[in-house]
mmCIF file of C-alpha atoms in Angstrom:
data_model
loop_
_atom_site.group_PDB
_atom_site.id
_atom_site.type_symbol
_atom_site.label_atom_id
_atom_site.label_comp_id
_atom_site.label_asym_id
_atom_site.label_seq_id
_atom_site.Cartn_x
_atom_site.Cartn_y
_atom_site.Cartn_z
ATOM 1 C CA GLN A 15 81.180 138.627 75.886
ATOM 2 C CA LEU A 16 82.709 138.408 79.398
ATOM 3 C CA GLN A 17 80.379 136.462 81.668
ATOM 4 C CA LEU A 18 80.555 135.047 85.191
ATOM 5 C CA VAL A 19 77.906 132.648 86.699
ATOM 6 C CA GLU A 20 77.753 131.890 90.437
ATOM 7 C CA SER A 21 76.237 128.782 91.862
ATOM 8 C CA GLY A 22 76.105 126.842 95.032
ATOM 9 C CA GLY A 23 74.193 129.135 97.433
ATOM 10 C CA GLY A 24 71.386 128.024 99.642
ATOM 11 C CA LEU A 25 70.247 127.594 103.290
ATOM 12 C CA VAL A 26 72.583 126.223 105.712
ATOM 13 C CA GLN A 27 72.696 125.944 109.540
ATOM 14 C CA PRO A 28 75.241 127.704 111.619
ATOM 15 C CA GLY A 29 78.423 125.697 111.652
ATOM 16 C CA GLY A 30 77.651 124.131 108.221
ATOM 17 C CA SER A 31 79.498 124.366 104.906
ATOM 18 C CA LEU A 32 78.834 125.406 101.368
ATOM 19 C CA ARG A 33 80.983 125.616 98.153
ATOM 20 C CA LEU A 34 80.297 128.422 95.782
ATOM 21 C CA SER A 35 81.316 128.135 92.127
ATOM 22 C CA CYS A 36 82.024 130.980 89.621
ATOM 23 C CA ALA A 37 82.155 129.714 86.108
ATOM 24 C CA ALA A 38 83.752 132.068 83.585
ATOM 25 C CA SER A 39 83.157 132.413 79.865
ATOM 26 C CA GLY A 40 84.546 134.718 77.178
ATOM 27 C CA PHE A 41 87.900 135.014 78.956
ATOM 28 C CA THR A 42 90.562 132.926 80.692
ATOM 29 C CA ILE A 43 90.492 133.351 84.420
ATOM 30 C CA GLU A 44 94.125 132.577 84.678
ATOM 31 C CA ARG A 45 94.839 136.083 83.316
ATOM 32 C CA TYR A 46 92.484 137.877 85.864
ATOM 33 C CA ALA A 47 92.308 138.415 89.435
ATOM 34 C CA ILE A 48 89.042 136.844 90.696
ATOM 35 C CA GLY A 49 87.246 137.887 93.786
ATOM 36 C CA TRP A 50 84.257 136.969 95.947
ATOM 37 C CA PHE A 51 82.215 139.745 97.315
ATOM 38 C CA ARG A 52 79.005 139.784 99.412
ATOM 39 C CA GLN A 53 76.263 142.262 100.215
ATOM 40 C CA ALA A 54 73.803 141.871 103.042
ATOM 41 C CA PRO A 55 70.522 143.940 103.166
ATOM 42 C CA GLY A 56 71.230 147.480 104.142
ATOM 43 C CA LYS A 57 74.954 147.087 103.944
ATOM 44 C CA GLU A 58 77.572 147.994 101.419
ATOM 45 C CA ARG A 59 79.254 145.399 99.217
ATOM 46 C CA GLU A 60 82.410 144.029 100.781
ATOM 47 C CA GLY A 61 85.278 141.900 99.625
ATOM 48 C CA VAL A 62 85.419 138.429 101.013
ATOM 49 C CA SER A 63 88.325 136.891 99.167
ATOM 50 C CA CYS A 64 90.348 137.249 96.002
ATOM 51 C CA ILE A 65 93.020 135.331 94.163
ATOM 52 C CA ARG A 66 95.683 136.848 91.975
ATOM 53 C CA SER A 67 96.251 136.121 88.356
ATOM 54 C CA PHE A 68 99.070 133.700 87.409
ATOM 55 C CA ASP A 69 99.655 132.558 90.964
ATOM 56 C CA PRO A 70 97.684 130.970 93.854
ATOM 57 C CA ILE A 71 98.141 133.864 96.309
ATOM 58 C CA ALA A 72 94.900 134.670 97.941
ATOM 59 C CA ASP A 73 93.659 137.239 100.323
ATOM 60 C CA TYR A 74 90.853 137.158 102.820
ATOM 61 C CA ALA A 75 88.679 139.487 104.876
ATOM 62 C CA ASP A 76 89.531 139.147 108.620
ATOM 63 C CA SER A 77 85.982 137.977 109.232
ATOM 64 C CA VAL A 78 86.284 134.845 107.088
ATOM 65 C CA LYS A 79 90.028 134.089 107.450
ATOM 66 C CA GLY A 80 90.490 130.465 108.584
ATOM 67 C CA ARG A 81 86.873 129.574 107.550
ATOM 68 C CA PHE A 82 86.802 130.274 103.841
ATOM 69 C CA THR A 83 89.127 129.113 101.158
ATOM 70 C CA ILE A 84 89.272 130.429 97.588
ATOM 71 C CA SER A 85 90.675 128.283 94.769
ATOM 72 C CA ARG A 86 91.010 128.346 91.020
ATOM 73 C CA ASP A 87 90.702 125.461 88.542
ATOM 74 C CA ASN A 88 92.085 126.834 85.331
ATOM 75 C CA ALA A 89 91.287 123.735 83.345
ATOM 76 C CA LYS A 90 87.557 124.303 84.187
ATOM 77 C CA ASN A 91 87.856 128.113 84.017
ATOM 78 C CA THR A 92 86.171 128.087 87.372
ATOM 79 C CA VAL A 93 86.744 129.830 90.780
ATOM 80 C CA TYR A 94 85.489 128.295 94.037
ATOM 81 C CA LEU A 95 84.803 129.579 97.518
ATOM 82 C CA GLN A 96 84.688 126.814 100.177
ATOM 83 C CA MET A 97 82.893 128.158 103.184
ATOM 84 C CA ASN A 98 83.162 126.264 106.471
ATOM 85 C CA ASN A 99 81.829 126.876 109.936
ATOM 86 C CA LEU A 100 79.316 129.437 108.515
ATOM 87 C CA GLU A 101 77.861 132.060 110.809
ATOM 88 C CA PRO A 102 74.620 133.992 110.621
ATOM 89 C CA GLU A 103 76.745 137.087 109.839
ATOM 90 C CA ASP A 104 77.747 135.387 106.602
ATOM 91 C CA THR A 105 74.211 135.666 105.256
ATOM 92 C CA ALA A 106 74.378 137.749 102.040
ATOM 93 C CA VAL A 107 74.213 137.676 98.310
ATOM 94 C CA TYR A 108 77.613 136.430 97.113
ATOM 95 C CA TYR A 109 79.076 137.809 93.880
ATOM 96 C CA CYS A 110 82.194 136.920 91.951
ATOM 97 C CA ALA A 111 84.049 139.433 89.785
ATOM 98 C CA ALA A 112 87.078 139.525 87.562
ATOM 99 C CA ASP A 113 89.671 142.337 87.162
ATOM 100 C CA ARG A 114 92.638 142.030 84.775
ATOM 101 C CA GLY A 115 94.419 144.750 86.738
ATOM 102 C CA GLY A 116 94.207 143.046 90.085
ATOM 103 C CA MET A 117 92.197 143.694 93.247
ATOM 104 C CA GLY A 118 94.850 144.384 95.874
ATOM 105 C CA SER A 119 95.163 142.767 99.226
ATOM 106 C CA THR A 120 91.834 144.246 100.370
ATOM 107 C CA CYS A 121 89.974 142.861 97.341
ATOM 108 C CA TYR A 122 88.618 146.139 96.051
ATOM 109 C CA TYR A 123 85.942 146.144 93.357
ATOM 110 C CA HIS A 124 86.029 149.679 92.023
ATOM 111 C CA ASP A 125 87.060 148.819 88.442
ATOM 112 C CA VAL A 126 86.192 145.211 87.898
ATOM 113 C CA ASP A 127 85.709 144.081 84.295
ATOM 114 C CA VAL A 128 82.749 141.850 84.907
ATOM 115 C CA TRP A 129 80.390 140.836 87.700
ATOM 116 C CA GLY A 130 78.269 137.725 88.142
ATOM 117 C CA LYS A 131 74.556 138.046 89.021
ATOM 118 C CA GLY A 132 75.075 136.641 92.550
ATOM 119 C CA THR A 133 73.961 133.606 94.555
ATOM 120 C CA LEU A 134 72.181 133.884 97.887
ATOM 121 C CA VAL A 135 73.636 132.315 101.069
ATOM 122 C CA THR A 136 71.430 132.162 104.143
ATOM 123 C CA VAL A 137 72.927 130.907 107.431
ATOM 124 C CA SER A 138 70.111 130.303 109.876
ATOM 125 C CA SER A 139 68.808 127.648 112.346
#
């Protein structure tokens, strides 16, 4: 019954912005750590950003720190990822995931409870 649905991906030029949404159903995101992950062709999935349950503390990969912002709207049961100053290296399928046990400061994904299906972000001129 746990489900996550991502949206907001698309094609954007370098320096542009996108906001990704992760809508949850079947559970309350307030009680879960929620993370954004991405996977580019030929590369392993990596943590981008995650936010802890019951507080607004967030962690970011060094490559996106200062450019991306994760936020949580508990009333809408939705988590967002605001991506600014996008770079070609940001091109990937972006996934959100939920873990009731937390994801740590590195946003690990080894035992997540549910994954979304992903949304493609392409940064190209």
